[in-house]
Tab-separated table of C-alpha atoms in Angstrom:
chain	number	residue	atom	x	y	z
A	1167	MET	CA	166.310	102.238	-19.732
A	1168	PHE	CA	165.669	105.515	-19.097
A	1169	PRO	CA	168.673	107.963	-17.579
A	1170	VAL	CA	168.006	109.033	-14.149
A	1171	ALA	CA	168.557	112.213	-13.465
A	1172	ALA	CA	170.940	113.135	-10.652
A	1173	SER	CA	168.652	115.196	-9.201
A	1174	GLU	CA	166.003	112.486	-9.087
A	1175	ASN	CA	168.332	109.747	-6.968
A	1176	HIS	CA	166.597	109.386	-3.747
A	1177	THR	CA	168.104	107.229	-0.659
A	1178	ALA	CA	165.867	106.131	2.413
A	1179	ALA	CA	167.384	109.137	3.877
A	1180	ALA	CA	166.554	111.857	1.036
A	1181	ARG	CA	162.588	110.657	1.017
A	1182	PRO	CA	161.376	109.634	4.423
A	1183	TYR	CA	158.512	109.204	2.888
A	1184	ASP	CA	158.510	106.643	1.064
A	1185	ASP	CA	158.929	104.639	4.466
A	1186	PRO	CA	156.714	103.362	7.206
A	1187	SER	CA	156.005	106.222	10.800
A	1188	ASN	CA	157.116	105.472	13.815
A	1189	PRO	CA	154.522	103.520	16.347
A	1190	VAL	CA	152.160	106.096	18.050
A	1191	SER	CA	150.367	103.814	21.283
A	1192	PHE	CA	146.514	104.632	22.230
A	1193	SER	CA	144.626	103.347	24.625
A	1194	ALA	CA	140.469	104.652	25.527
A	1195	ALA	CA	140.307	106.771	28.805
A	1196	ALA	CA	139.143	104.876	31.573
A	1197	ALA	CA	135.551	105.762	33.177
A	1198	GLY	CA	135.751	107.952	36.304
A	1199	PRO	CA	134.685	106.454	40.301
A	1200	THR	CA	131.051	106.325	41.209
A	1201	LEU	CA	129.902	105.845	44.779
A	1202	SER	CA	126.526	104.182	45.508
A	1203	SER	CA	126.442	104.419	49.981
A	1204	VAL	CA	128.623	105.066	52.794
A	1205	THR	CA	127.549	103.186	55.719
A	1206	PRO	CA	126.976	104.006	58.712
A	1207	SER	CA	125.954	107.302	56.938
A	1208	SER	CA	126.214	109.091	60.232
A	1209	GLY	CA	129.375	109.465	62.652
A	1210	SER	CA	130.560	111.806	66.027
A	1211	ALA	CA	131.604	115.147	64.620
A	1212	SER	CA	134.774	114.717	66.442
A	1213	GLY	CA	135.585	112.346	64.261
A	1214	GLY	CA	137.073	108.639	63.998
A	1215	THR	CA	134.150	106.521	62.089
A	1216	THR	CA	135.338	103.892	60.608
A	1217	VAL	CA	132.975	103.883	57.360
A	1218	THR	CA	132.864	101.688	54.480
A	1219	LEU	CA	132.274	103.277	50.622
A	1220	VAL	CA	130.669	101.065	47.968
A	1221	GLY	CA	130.467	102.122	44.353
A	1222	THR	CA	132.490	101.310	41.302
A	1223	GLY	CA	136.059	102.421	39.669
A	1224	LEU	CA	137.894	102.821	42.850
A	1225	THR	CA	140.994	101.557	42.189
A	1226	GLY	CA	143.769	103.337	42.440
A	1227	ALA	CA	141.916	105.946	44.316
A	1228	THR	CA	144.469	108.888	45.347
A	1229	SER	CA	141.907	110.878	48.008
A	1230	VAL	CA	138.638	110.218	50.038
A	1231	LYS	CA	136.685	113.952	51.354
A	1232	PHE	CA	134.225	114.490	53.841
A	1233	GLY	CA	133.145	117.735	52.445
A	1234	ALA	CA	136.750	119.910	52.129
A	1235	ASN	CA	138.239	117.492	54.981
A	1236	PRO	CA	140.646	114.179	53.831
A	1237	ALA	CA	139.739	111.340	55.520
A	1238	THR	CA	142.208	110.210	58.475
A	1239	SER	CA	142.835	107.196	56.583
A	1240	PHE	CA	141.097	104.580	53.703
A	1241	THR	CA	142.186	101.466	52.380
A	1242	VAL	CA	141.016	100.162	48.670
A	1243	ASN	CA	139.492	96.973	49.376
A	1244	SER	CA	138.421	96.525	45.841
A	1245	ALA	CA	137.356	98.151	42.706
A	1246	THR	CA	134.198	98.649	44.783
A	1247	GLN	CA	134.799	99.139	48.440
A	1248	ILE	CA	136.919	101.702	50.352
A	1249	THR	CA	136.914	101.530	53.929
A	1250	ALA	CA	137.860	105.027	55.540
A	1251	VAL	CA	138.072	106.407	59.066
A	1252	THR	CA	136.361	110.087	59.587
A	1253	PRO	CA	137.728	113.201	60.495
A	1254	ALA	CA	136.341	115.647	62.361
A	1255	GLY	CA	133.901	118.055	61.283
A	1256	THR	CA	130.791	119.741	62.110
A	1257	PRO	CA	127.347	119.371	62.874
A	1258	GLY	CA	124.972	118.503	59.625
A	1259	VAL	CA	125.707	116.704	56.552
A	1260	VAL	CA	128.782	117.081	54.282
A	1261	PRO	CA	129.440	115.282	50.562
A	1262	VAL	CA	131.950	111.882	50.712
A	1263	THR	CA	134.029	111.783	47.234
A	1264	VAL	CA	136.238	109.519	45.764
A	1265	THR	CA	139.128	110.836	43.432
A	1266	THR	CA	141.214	108.818	41.235
A	1267	THR	CA	142.836	109.240	38.357
A	1268	ALA	CA	139.963	108.744	36.333
A	1269	GLY	CA	138.220	111.587	37.767
A	1270	THR	CA	136.356	112.204	41.054
A	1271	SER	CA	133.169	110.564	41.998
A	1272	ASN	CA	129.701	111.549	42.729
A	1273	PRO	CA	128.279	112.434	45.991
A	1274	VAL	CA	127.229	110.280	48.745
A	1275	ALA	CA	125.740	112.029	51.740
A	1276	PHE	CA	127.428	111.757	55.317
A	1277	THR	CA	125.965	113.544	58.854
A	1278	TYR	CA	128.197	114.515	61.421
A	1279	VAL	CA	126.324	114.402	63.994
A	1280	THR	CA	127.270	115.879	67.930
A	1281	ALA	CA	129.503	114.184	70.008
A	1282	GLY	CA	128.874	110.907	71.389
A	1283	PRO	CA	125.587	109.815	73.513
A	1284	THR	CA	125.719	110.241	77.469
A	1285	LEU	CA	123.286	109.096	80.117
A	1286	SER	CA	122.598	110.481	83.127
A	1287	SER	CA	120.393	107.631	84.803
A	1288	VAL	CA	117.991	104.892	84.371
A	1289	THR	CA	114.651	104.277	86.221
A	1290	PRO	CA	113.735	102.463	87.938
A	1291	SER	CA	117.472	101.782	88.688
A	1292	SER	CA	116.530	97.724	89.475
A	1293	GLY	CA	114.682	95.155	88.221
A	1294	SER	CA	114.475	91.557	88.245
A	1295	VAL	CA	116.556	88.769	87.151
A	1296	SER	CA	113.893	87.478	85.260
A	1297	GLY	CA	114.260	90.313	82.895
A	1298	GLY	CA	110.866	92.843	81.362
A	1299	THR	CA	111.350	95.440	83.226
A	1300	THR	CA	110.567	98.491	81.307
A	1301	VAL	CA	113.124	101.364	82.300
A	1302	THR	CA	113.878	104.781	80.784
A	1303	LEU	CA	117.253	105.978	80.035
A	1304	VAL	CA	117.394	109.657	79.723
A	1305	GLY	CA	120.958	111.557	78.320
A	1306	THR	CA	122.077	113.247	75.105
A	1307	GLY	CA	122.741	112.622	72.058
A	1308	LEU	CA	120.147	109.494	71.872
A	1309	THR	CA	119.271	109.612	68.511
A	1310	GLY	CA	120.404	106.771	65.903
A	1311	ALA	CA	120.735	104.768	68.832
A	1312	THR	CA	121.744	101.119	67.241
A	1313	SER	CA	122.314	99.104	70.104
A	1314	VAL	CA	121.235	98.983	74.341
A	1315	LYS	CA	123.074	97.236	76.360
A	1316	PHE	CA	122.481	95.624	79.710
A	1317	GLY	CA	126.167	94.455	81.086
A	1318	ALA	CA	127.003	92.356	77.834
A	1319	ASN	CA	123.452	91.612	77.700
A	1320	PRO	CA	121.327	93.665	74.819
A	1321	ALA	CA	117.990	95.577	75.766
A	1322	THR	CA	114.781	92.801	74.640
A	1323	SER	CA	113.990	95.694	72.997
A	1324	PHE	CA	114.122	99.843	72.848
A	1325	THR	CA	112.932	102.699	71.695
A	1326	VAL	CA	114.360	105.757	70.946
A	1327	ASN	CA	111.669	108.905	71.731
A	1328	SER	CA	113.539	111.579	71.613
A	1329	ALA	CA	117.218	112.950	72.067
A	1330	THR	CA	117.617	112.471	75.568
A	1331	GLN	CA	115.062	109.938	75.970
A	1332	ILE	CA	115.232	106.330	75.466
A	1333	THR	CA	112.529	103.235	76.773
A	1334	ALA	CA	114.069	99.663	76.996
A	1335	VAL	CA	113.364	96.739	78.214
A	1336	THR	CA	115.787	94.538	80.140
A	1337	PRO	CA	116.750	91.122	79.412
A	1338	ALA	CA	117.444	88.335	82.090
A	1339	GLY	CA	120.839	88.699	84.640
A	1340	THR	CA	122.056	87.415	87.481
A	1341	PRO	CA	121.733	89.325	91.052
A	1342	GLY	CA	123.897	92.368	91.078
A	1343	VAL	CA	124.941	95.682	89.070
A	1344	VAL	CA	125.263	95.939	85.282
A	1345	PRO	CA	126.664	98.864	83.786
A	1346	VAL	CA	123.887	100.268	81.038
A	1347	THR	CA	125.394	101.545	77.497
A	1348	VAL	CA	123.809	103.515	74.870
A	1349	THR	CA	125.590	102.961	71.209
A	1350	THR	CA	124.722	105.089	68.291
A	1351	THR	CA	127.066	105.708	65.143
A	1352	ALA	CA	128.555	108.624	67.066
A	1353	GLY	CA	130.340	106.401	69.839
A	1354	THR	CA	128.988	104.134	72.791
A	1355	SER	CA	127.598	106.468	76.430
A	1356	ASN	CA	129.423	106.057	79.458
A	1357	PRO	CA	127.471	103.987	81.576
A	1358	VAL	CA	124.586	104.353	84.293
A	1359	ALA	CA	124.055	101.223	87.356
A	1360	PHE	CA	121.379	98.915	87.066
A	1361	THR	CA	121.003	96.645	89.919
A	1362	TYR	CA	119.224	92.624	89.164
A	1363	GLN	CA	117.522	91.444	92.058
A	1364	ASN	CA	115.407	88.532	92.961
A	1365	SER	CA	111.970	88.857	93.613
A	1366	PRO	CA	111.299	89.594	97.304
A	1367	VAL	CA	110.017	86.886	99.816
A	1368	VAL	CA	107.977	87.391	103.011
A	1369	THR	CA	108.722	85.213	105.451
A	1370	ALA	CA	107.075	86.250	108.859
A	1371	LEU	CA	104.996	88.796	110.197
A	1372	SER	CA	105.141	90.228	113.649
A	1373	PRO	CA	102.876	90.723	115.368
A	1374	SER	CA	100.343	88.441	112.750
A	1375	ASN	CA	97.292	90.305	113.872
A	1376	GLY	CA	95.579	93.454	114.802
A	1377	PRO	CA	92.769	96.174	115.683
A	1378	THR	CA	89.893	96.569	112.007
A	1379	SER	CA	91.058	100.085	112.954
A	1380	GLY	CA	94.441	99.775	111.373
A	1381	GLY	CA	97.161	101.509	113.021
A	1382	SER	CA	99.473	98.217	113.817
A	1383	THR	CA	103.179	98.407	113.461
A	1384	VAL	CA	104.118	95.379	111.979
A	1385	THR	CA	107.731	93.618	111.119
A	1386	ILE	CA	108.067	92.082	107.885
A	1387	THR	CA	111.028	89.872	107.455
A	1388	GLY	CA	112.105	88.138	104.220
A	1389	ALA	CA	114.655	88.214	102.080
A	1390	ASP	CA	115.553	91.015	98.688
A	1391	LEU	CA	113.409	93.566	100.155
A	1392	THR	CA	115.834	96.412	99.515
A	1393	ALA	CA	114.162	99.454	96.628
A	1394	VAL	CA	110.903	98.554	98.056
A	1395	THR	CA	107.939	100.216	96.365
A	1396	SER	CA	104.598	99.395	97.667
A	1397	VAL	CA	103.513	97.632	100.683
A	1398	LYS	CA	100.140	96.023	100.552
A	1399	PHE	CA	97.973	94.370	103.255
A	1400	GLY	CA	95.591	92.522	101.266
A	1401	GLU	CA	94.464	95.372	98.442
A	1402	THR	CA	95.229	98.018	100.430
A	1403	PRO	CA	98.745	99.929	100.776
A	1404	ALA	CA	100.075	100.393	104.180
A	1405	ALA	CA	99.386	103.157	105.705
A	1406	SER	CA	103.295	104.209	106.066
A	1407	PHE	CA	106.330	101.293	105.283
A	1408	THR	CA	110.431	101.675	106.151
A	1409	VAL	CA	112.291	99.633	104.698
A	1410	ASP	CA	115.011	98.513	107.630
A	1411	SER	CA	116.926	96.531	105.481
A	1412	ALA	CA	117.352	93.711	102.839
A	1413	THR	CA	115.529	91.431	105.333
A	1414	GLN	CA	113.170	93.672	107.027
A	1415	ILE	CA	110.796	96.578	106.481
A	1416	THR	CA	108.911	98.081	109.102
A	1417	ALA	CA	104.970	99.187	107.966
A	1418	VAL	CA	102.179	100.495	109.483
A	1419	SER	CA	98.640	98.631	109.016
A	1420	PRO	CA	95.887	100.058	107.203
A	1421	ALA	CA	92.320	99.946	108.255
A	1422	GLY	CA	90.851	96.472	107.012
A	1423	THR	CA	88.130	93.996	107.772
A	1424	ALA	CA	87.771	91.318	110.242
A	1425	GLY	CA	89.493	87.875	108.559
A	1426	GLY	CA	92.857	87.128	107.087
A	1427	VAL	CA	95.083	89.029	103.864
A	1428	PRO	CA	97.590	88.238	102.847
A	1429	VAL	CA	100.779	90.990	103.029
A	1430	THR	CA	102.851	91.700	99.996
A	1431	VAL	CA	105.906	93.519	99.028
A	1432	THR	CA	106.480	94.667	95.546
A	1433	THR	CA	110.127	95.664	94.575
A	1434	ALA	CA	111.341	96.566	90.447
A	1435	ALA	CA	111.765	92.900	90.516
A	1436	GLY	CA	108.587	91.557	91.079
A	1437	THR	CA	105.828	91.395	93.513
A	1438	SER	CA	106.209	88.775	96.812
A	1439	SER	CA	103.923	85.494	96.762
A	1440	ALA	CA	100.858	85.549	98.892
A	1441	GLY	CA	100.231	81.965	99.256
A	1442	SER	CA	103.012	81.407	102.499
A	1443	ALA	CA	100.050	81.571	105.470
A	1444	SER	CA	103.621	83.168	107.482
A	1445	ALA	CA	102.548	86.271	105.393
A	1446	TYR	CA	99.213	86.719	106.138
A	1447	PHE	CA	97.596	89.720	108.764
A	1448	PHE	CA	94.583	88.918	110.482
A	1449	TYR	CA	92.076	91.651	111.353
A	1450	ALA	CA	90.128	91.119	114.462
A	1451	ASN	CA	87.327	93.625	115.651
A	1452	PRO	CA	87.681	94.739	118.902
A	1453	PRO	CA	86.363	92.468	121.921
A	1454	GLN	CA	83.329	93.478	124.071
A	1455	LEU	CA	82.040	92.393	127.675
A	1456	ALA	CA	78.877	92.059	128.614
A	1457	ASP	CA	78.929	90.598	131.754
A	1458	ILE	CA	81.047	89.841	134.903
A	1459	ALA	CA	80.505	87.314	137.583
A	1460	PRO	CA	80.982	87.575	140.079
A	1461	THR	CA	81.125	91.353	140.754
A	1462	ALA	CA	82.843	91.611	143.729
A	1463	GLY	CA	86.056	89.493	145.949
A	1464	PRO	CA	88.237	89.872	148.375
A	1465	ALA	CA	90.928	92.830	148.632
A	1466	ALA	CA	93.806	89.584	148.499
A	1467	GLY	CA	92.181	88.593	144.820
A	1468	GLY	CA	92.086	84.877	143.935
A	1469	THR	CA	88.897	85.224	143.025
A	1470	ALA	CA	87.727	83.258	139.920
A	1471	VAL	CA	85.693	85.888	137.450
A	1472	THR	CA	83.525	84.666	134.938
A	1473	LEU	CA	83.432	87.298	131.661
A	1474	THR	CA	80.962	86.954	129.107
A	1475	GLY	CA	80.909	89.100	125.628
A	1476	ALA	CA	82.355	88.669	121.826
A	1477	ASP	CA	85.293	88.601	119.959
A	1478	LEU	CA	87.260	87.481	122.784
A	1479	LEU	CA	89.804	85.027	121.128
A	1480	ASN	CA	93.634	85.588	121.238
A	1481	ALA	CA	93.506	87.528	124.581
A	1482	THR	CA	96.555	88.633	125.500
A	1483	ALA	CA	95.667	90.114	128.747
A	1484	VAL	CA	92.984	90.459	131.302
A	1485	LEU	CA	93.173	93.328	133.338
A	1486	PHE	CA	91.610	94.804	136.628
A	1487	GLY	CA	92.102	98.684	136.979
A	1488	GLY	CA	95.436	98.143	134.983
A	1489	VAL	CA	96.484	95.252	136.828
A	1490	SER	CA	97.226	91.852	134.964
A	1491	SER	CA	95.339	89.203	136.228
A	1492	PRO	CA	97.981	86.198	137.256
A	1493	SER	CA	95.728	83.697	135.174
A	1494	PHE	CA	93.199	83.413	132.891
A	1495	THR	CA	91.600	81.004	130.066
A	1496	VAL	CA	90.257	81.936	126.467
A	1497	GLU	CA	87.111	79.363	126.883
A	1498	SER	CA	85.699	80.393	123.369
A	1499	SER	CA	84.973	83.553	121.600
A	1500	THR	CA	82.246	84.474	124.209
A	1501	ARG	CA	83.439	83.917	127.742
A	1502	ILE	CA	87.205	84.301	129.661
A	1503	THR	CA	87.407	82.911	133.286
A	1504	ALA	CA	90.139	85.035	134.833
A	1505	THR	CA	91.466	85.245	138.851
A	1506	ALA	CA	91.574	88.147	140.238
A	1507	PRO	CA	94.609	89.940	141.247
A	1508	PRO	CA	94.869	91.600	144.880
A	1509	GLY	CA	93.241	95.334	144.676
A	1510	THR	CA	91.066	97.651	146.227
A	1511	GLY	CA	87.940	99.597	145.581
A	1512	TYR	CA	86.239	99.372	142.207
A	1513	ARG	CA	88.524	98.665	139.458
A	1514	PRO	CA	87.133	98.766	135.942
A	1515	VAL	CA	87.820	94.733	133.989
A	1516	THR	CA	88.858	95.027	130.783
A	1517	VAL	CA	90.378	92.250	127.972
A	1518	VAL	CA	93.061	93.162	125.486
A	1519	THR	CA	93.314	90.674	122.192
A	1520	PRO	CA	94.869	91.967	118.672
A	1521	GLY	CA	91.292	93.547	118.464
A	1522	GLY	CA	91.504	95.944	120.639
A	1523	THR	CA	90.795	96.760	124.474
A	1524	SER	CA	86.818	96.164	125.824
A	1525	ASN	CA	84.722	97.658	127.035
A	1526	SER	CA	84.772	97.664	131.080
A	1527	MET	CA	82.983	95.832	133.784
A	1528	LEU	CA	83.379	97.066	137.469
A	1529	TYR	CA	84.561	94.562	139.784
A	1530	ALA	CA	84.541	95.957	143.181
A	1531	TYR	CA	87.530	94.676	146.121
A	1532	VAL	CA	85.512	93.822	148.974
A	1533	SER	CA	87.060	93.965	152.983
A	1534	PRO	CA	86.192	91.069	155.052
A	1535	PRO	CA	83.148	91.301	157.113
A	1536	THR	CA	82.844	91.457	160.697
A	1537	LEU	CA	80.459	90.477	163.684
A	1538	THR	CA	79.862	92.392	166.605
A	1539	GLY	CA	77.200	90.960	167.965
A	1540	VAL	CA	73.400	89.171	167.624
A	1541	SER	CA	70.431	90.572	169.229
A	1542	PRO	CA	69.030	88.428	170.803
A	1543	ALA	CA	72.093	85.990	171.448
A	1544	SER	CA	69.075	83.650	172.041
A	1545	GLY	CA	66.394	81.335	170.877
A	1546	THR	CA	64.241	78.269	170.900
A	1547	THR	CA	65.287	75.580	168.912
A	1548	ASP	CA	62.158	76.093	167.023
A	1549	ALA	CA	63.082	78.228	163.560
A	1550	GLY	CA	61.635	81.857	162.935
A	1551	ALA	CA	63.315	83.454	165.580
A	1552	GLN	CA	64.312	87.229	164.196
A	1553	VAL	CA	67.626	88.235	165.409
A	1554	THR	CA	69.639	91.316	164.311
A	1555	LEU	CA	73.523	90.879	163.579
A	1556	SER	CA	75.613	93.473	163.921
A	1557	GLY	CA	79.232	94.456	162.736
A	1558	THR	CA	80.758	96.061	159.210
A	1559	ASN	CA	81.245	95.577	155.753
A	1560	LEU	CA	77.864	93.890	155.954
A	1561	SER	CA	76.065	95.152	152.400
A	1562	ARG	CA	77.289	92.223	150.235
A	1563	THR	CA	76.247	89.437	152.301
A	1564	THR	CA	75.551	87.006	150.890
A	1565	LYS	CA	75.372	83.949	153.303
A	1566	VAL	CA	74.428	83.606	156.801
A	1567	SER	CA	75.437	80.678	158.651
A	1568	PHE	CA	73.868	79.440	161.868
A	1569	GLY	CA	76.728	76.247	162.559
A	1570	ALA	CA	76.601	74.653	159.281
A	1571	ALA	CA	72.512	75.407	159.184
A	1572	LEU	CA	72.028	78.469	156.174
A	1573	ALA	CA	69.398	81.125	157.580
A	1574	SER	CA	67.174	83.698	155.528
A	1575	PHE	CA	68.070	86.983	156.035
A	1576	LYS	CA	67.889	91.186	154.744
A	1577	ILE	CA	70.242	93.624	154.195
A	1578	ILE	CA	69.339	96.535	156.518
A	1579	SER	CA	72.259	98.730	156.331
A	1580	GLU	CA	76.605	98.441	155.929
A	1581	THR	CA	76.385	97.885	159.429
A	1582	THR	CA	73.546	95.485	160.139
A	1583	LEU	CA	71.711	92.221	158.836
A	1584	SER	CA	68.255	90.687	159.806
A	1585	ALA	CA	68.275	86.766	159.644
A	1586	VAL	CA	65.507	84.075	160.876
A	1587	ALA	CA	67.088	81.659	162.802
A	1588	PRO	CA	66.754	78.124	161.757
A	1589	ALA	CA	65.805	75.210	164.066
A	1590	GLY	CA	68.408	73.295	165.796
A	1591	ALA	CA	69.436	70.976	168.357
A	1592	ALA	CA	69.858	73.302	171.779
A	1593	GLY	CA	72.826	74.553	172.640
A	1594	ASN	CA	75.379	77.660	171.902
A	1595	VAL	CA	75.353	77.767	167.624
A	1596	PRO	CA	77.916	79.919	165.729
A	1597	VAL	CA	76.610	82.495	163.441
A	1598	THR	CA	78.723	83.649	160.613
A	1599	VAL	CA	78.339	86.048	157.153
A	1600	THR	CA	79.765	86.077	154.256
A	1601	THR	CA	80.221	88.237	151.488
A	1602	PRO	CA	82.713	88.599	148.374
A	1603	GLY	CA	85.362	89.886	150.565
A	1604	GLY	CA	85.358	86.710	152.861
A	1605	VAL	CA	83.613	85.097	156.220
A	1606	SER	CA	83.245	86.765	158.942
A	1607	ASN	CA	84.087	86.019	162.711
A	1608	SER	CA	81.643	84.137	164.490
A	1609	VAL	CA	79.326	85.221	166.916
A	1610	THR	CA	77.440	82.972	169.706
A	1611	TYR	CA	73.525	82.449	169.260
A	1612	THR	CA	72.086	80.138	172.167
A	1613	ARG	CA	69.191	77.937	171.052
A	1614	VAL	CA	66.866	77.001	174.194
A	1615	ALA	CA	64.699	74.211	174.354
A	1616	PRO	CA	60.988	75.510	174.765
A	1617	PRO	CA	59.677	75.433	178.264
A	1618	GLY	CA	57.950	72.003	179.150
A	1619	ILE	CA	60.044	70.321	176.833
């Protein structure tokens, strides 16, 4: 055995290199976070939009930034998702990044838009409860609208025309006012009012007829008549109209042709039905007079006068110089019998119908005739004696009577008649004259038997 030199005698402490080294930990570095999307990708410049970030390696995120500004708050939902609330920003695109201990992610784009949408008007502002009304919404910040609502109901469809205009189709609703709102990623607008209405109904017209020339003031009654945009007689718009209430409209009829036409009312809720007979207006031609008989009568009135012409149906008045006949009967479209009222002189007779006022025919009021004498005052019982009758108001004589017998006669003047005395028994006989003014007093004519009889 070889002696060992003292200088080579090592202990463990003297020879540490002879022992194993102490342990050192080692791990591979984790991959940094990545982002693939942000939803929604835009929001109000005032902040407060809740967004979802999707990516990888998001566990342990220490920061979420929108541009240089940290999110108001964020929650790491999983290694692939973070929910964050946007801070305030300025309009435009900013990069969104997530930072973990492994680094900072790639950016995804988020767009700050101006403050939330506003609405100033909806046109039309009312429509049918059945929906389907196309309306125009005007306001600001409407770009990127995600929802248009009428009350709680979404629009059937809508189109963003510009940042200041949206066209939408109303959903069905119930009668009354609902708020209309627009929602974008920047928020929900203020409401504007839209009124749901039932379709209008026409139940009656007064009057229900008028002249073909138009101009009749017609009261239309019904229901749901507010916000009327059109009143039509057939296919022709009313000359003018006024909405008096939800149940009444006053309209002026346009010109038309003879016959019946439906009167319809249109609102934003639709057009009234044209099926009801009570909603028809009848145009009438103006009446025409061709003849009057008799043409004269007593000042006291009471004469039955026959008027003939055309379009005389539905006559509402027969006027003698502006004075209404106390009674009349419309016998047909061409004939009316009327009772003459009291009057004097010549008076124009007219007929009034829904078609207007007719042309006039003259009617004369005549004073009763009087007789002052007969000359000669006597004659034979044989026929053929010529006599002259004197008096007043004799020019319209229609009959000369010798007792019950009628005489032939000739009108000479207002005060004179020439008559042929009819045959009759000997003796005194009363002579009278009849005119439209009545029957005269009588004068005496004496029949004498011829000599030798």
